[in-house]
């Protein structure tokens, strides 16, 4: 069964520094997608970045990058130049694509609460 | 930019009552989902819906729950005979069915069962 593990319940980072949020996954599928979502205190889920299992390059979106290490089954989120507004809960999620493809459900990790300090 | 909307933002109900949570997915999207997040916990999949029928449901989604797309725009989650443990944030999500499959989430409905 597919599984997402986020081992850091909470992280602190100084403003303007980079931070890495860890995510490991387990799946028997060869084709899958990995996502990161941000959940601020207001509660909404904000999509940040996506990595496909066959993508050879790490995904980047502005200050967000995904450090994808397929052999280690890890998909860590790197936030560069942290800002106070980055303080939020961050969830890693996976979607298997063996059946139903891009429309399959997401499986979420337990999240990491990031606090950016001035 | 188009977005998923949900109403109400917060619903308080008494145990045993029925509630209907409403969602308006992005207009050209074809696949719809409900997820649940109990306070302080991870987001859990409840059900997916395509072509006017359930395509997958989790073990959480028992006979107490039902989904419906009553017209071309709304997507509803009905919870019959609510229990205290149904208190959670409920998220609706939708995707168009192409590309990366990024699911666009609504802002959520916080359900409090007293």
CSV table of N, CA and C in Angstrom, one decimal, chain A residues 105-107, chain B residues 32-37 43-49 54-67 77 90:
chain,number,residue,atom,x,y,z
A,105,UNK,N,-6.8,9.4,-6.4
A,105,UNK,CA,-6.8,10.2,-5.2
A,105,UNK,C,-5.4,10.5,-4.7
A,106,UNK,N,-5.3,11.5,-3.8
A,106,UNK,CA,-4.0,11.9,-3.2
A,106,UNK,C,-3.9,11.2,-1.8
A,107,UNK,N,-2.8,10.7,-1.5
A,107,UNK,CA,-2.5,10.2,-0.1
A,107,UNK,C,-1.5,11.2,0.5
B,32,UNK,N,-14.1,15.0,-9.2
B,32,UNK,CA,-14.3,15.7,-8.0
B,32,UNK,C,-14.0,14.8,-6.8
B,33,UNK,N,-13.6,15.4,-5.7
B,33,UNK,CA,-13.1,14.7,-4.5
B,33,UNK,C,-13.6,15.3,-3.3
B,34,UNK,N,-13.8,14.5,-2.3
B,34,UNK,CA,-14.0,15.0,-0.9
B,34,UNK,C,-12.9,14.4,0.0
B,35,UNK,N,-12.3,15.3,0.8
B,35,UNK,CA,-11.3,14.9,1.8
B,35,UNK,C,-11.7,15.4,3.1
B,36,UNK,N,-11.2,14.8,4.2
B,36,UNK,CA,-11.5,15.2,5.5
B,36,UNK,C,-10.2,15.4,6.3
B,37,UNK,N,-10.2,16.4,7.2
B,37,UNK,CA,-9.0,16.6,8.0
B,37,UNK,C,-9.5,16.9,9.4
B,43,UNK,N,-4.7,15.1,6.1
B,43,UNK,CA,-5.8,15.1,5.2
B,43,UNK,C,-6.1,13.6,4.7
B,44,UNK,N,-7.4,13.2,4.8
B,44,UNK,CA,-7.7,11.9,4.4
B,44,UNK,C,-8.7,11.9,3.3
B,45,UNK,N,-8.5,11.0,2.3
B,45,UNK,CA,-9.4,10.9,1.2
B,45,UNK,C,-10.7,10.2,1.6
B,46,UNK,N,-11.8,10.8,1.2
B,46,UNK,CA,-13.1,10.2,1.4
B,46,UNK,C,-13.7,9.5,0.2
B,47,UNK,N,-13.8,10.3,-0.9
B,47,UNK,CA,-14.5,9.8,-2.1
B,47,UNK,C,-14.1,10.5,-3.3
B,48,UNK,N,-14.1,9.8,-4.5
B,48,UNK,CA,-13.9,10.5,-5.8
B,48,UNK,C,-15.1,10.2,-6.6
B,49,UNK,N,-15.4,11.1,-7.6
B,49,UNK,CA,-16.7,11.2,-8.3
B,49,UNK,C,-16.4,11.6,-9.7
B,54,UNK,N,-19.7,7.4,-8.2
B,54,UNK,CA,-18.5,7.3,-7.3
B,54,UNK,C,-17.5,6.4,-8.1
B,55,UNK,N,-16.3,6.9,-8.2
B,55,UNK,CA,-15.2,6.1,-8.8
B,55,UNK,C,-14.4,5.4,-7.8
B,56,UNK,N,-14.2,6.0,-6.6
B,56,UNK,CA,-13.5,5.3,-5.5
B,56,UNK,C,-14.0,5.9,-4.2
B,57,UNK,N,-14.0,5.1,-3.1
B,57,UNK,CA,-14.3,5.6,-1.8
B,57,UNK,C,-13.4,4.9,-0.8
B,58,UNK,N,-13.2,5.6,0.3
B,58,UNK,CA,-12.3,5.0,1.4
B,58,UNK,C,-13.2,4.3,2.3
B,59,UNK,N,-12.6,3.6,3.3
B,59,UNK,CA,-13.3,2.9,4.3
B,59,UNK,C,-14.0,3.8,5.3
B,60,UNK,N,-13.6,5.1,5.3
B,60,UNK,CA,-14.3,6.1,6.1
B,60,UNK,C,-15.7,6.4,5.5
B,61,UNK,N,-15.8,6.3,4.2
B,61,UNK,CA,-17.0,6.7,3.5
B,61,UNK,C,-18.0,5.6,3.6
B,62,UNK,N,-18.7,5.4,4.7
B,62,UNK,CA,-19.7,4.4,4.9
B,62,UNK,C,-21.1,4.9,4.5
B,63,UNK,N,-22.0,4.1,4.9
B,63,UNK,CA,-23.4,4.4,4.6
B,63,UNK,C,-23.9,5.7,5.1
B,64,UNK,N,-23.2,6.3,6.1
B,64,UNK,CA,-23.6,7.6,6.6
B,64,UNK,C,-23.4,8.7,5.6
B,65,UNK,N,-22.5,8.5,4.7
B,65,UNK,CA,-22.1,9.5,3.7
B,65,UNK,C,-22.7,9.3,2.4
B,66,UNK,N,-23.0,10.3,1.6
B,66,UNK,CA,-23.4,10.2,0.2
B,66,UNK,C,-22.9,11.5,-0.5
B,67,UNK,N,-22.7,11.3,-1.8
B,67,UNK,CA,-22.4,12.5,-2.6
B,67,UNK,C,-23.3,12.6,-3.8
B,77,UNK,N,-21.7,16.9,-0.4
B,77,UNK,CA,-21.5,15.8,0.5
B,77,UNK,C,-22.5,15.8,1.6
B,90,UNK,N,-13.7,19.7,6.0
B,90,UNK,CA,-14.0,18.9,4.9
B,90,UNK,C,-13.6,19.8,3.6
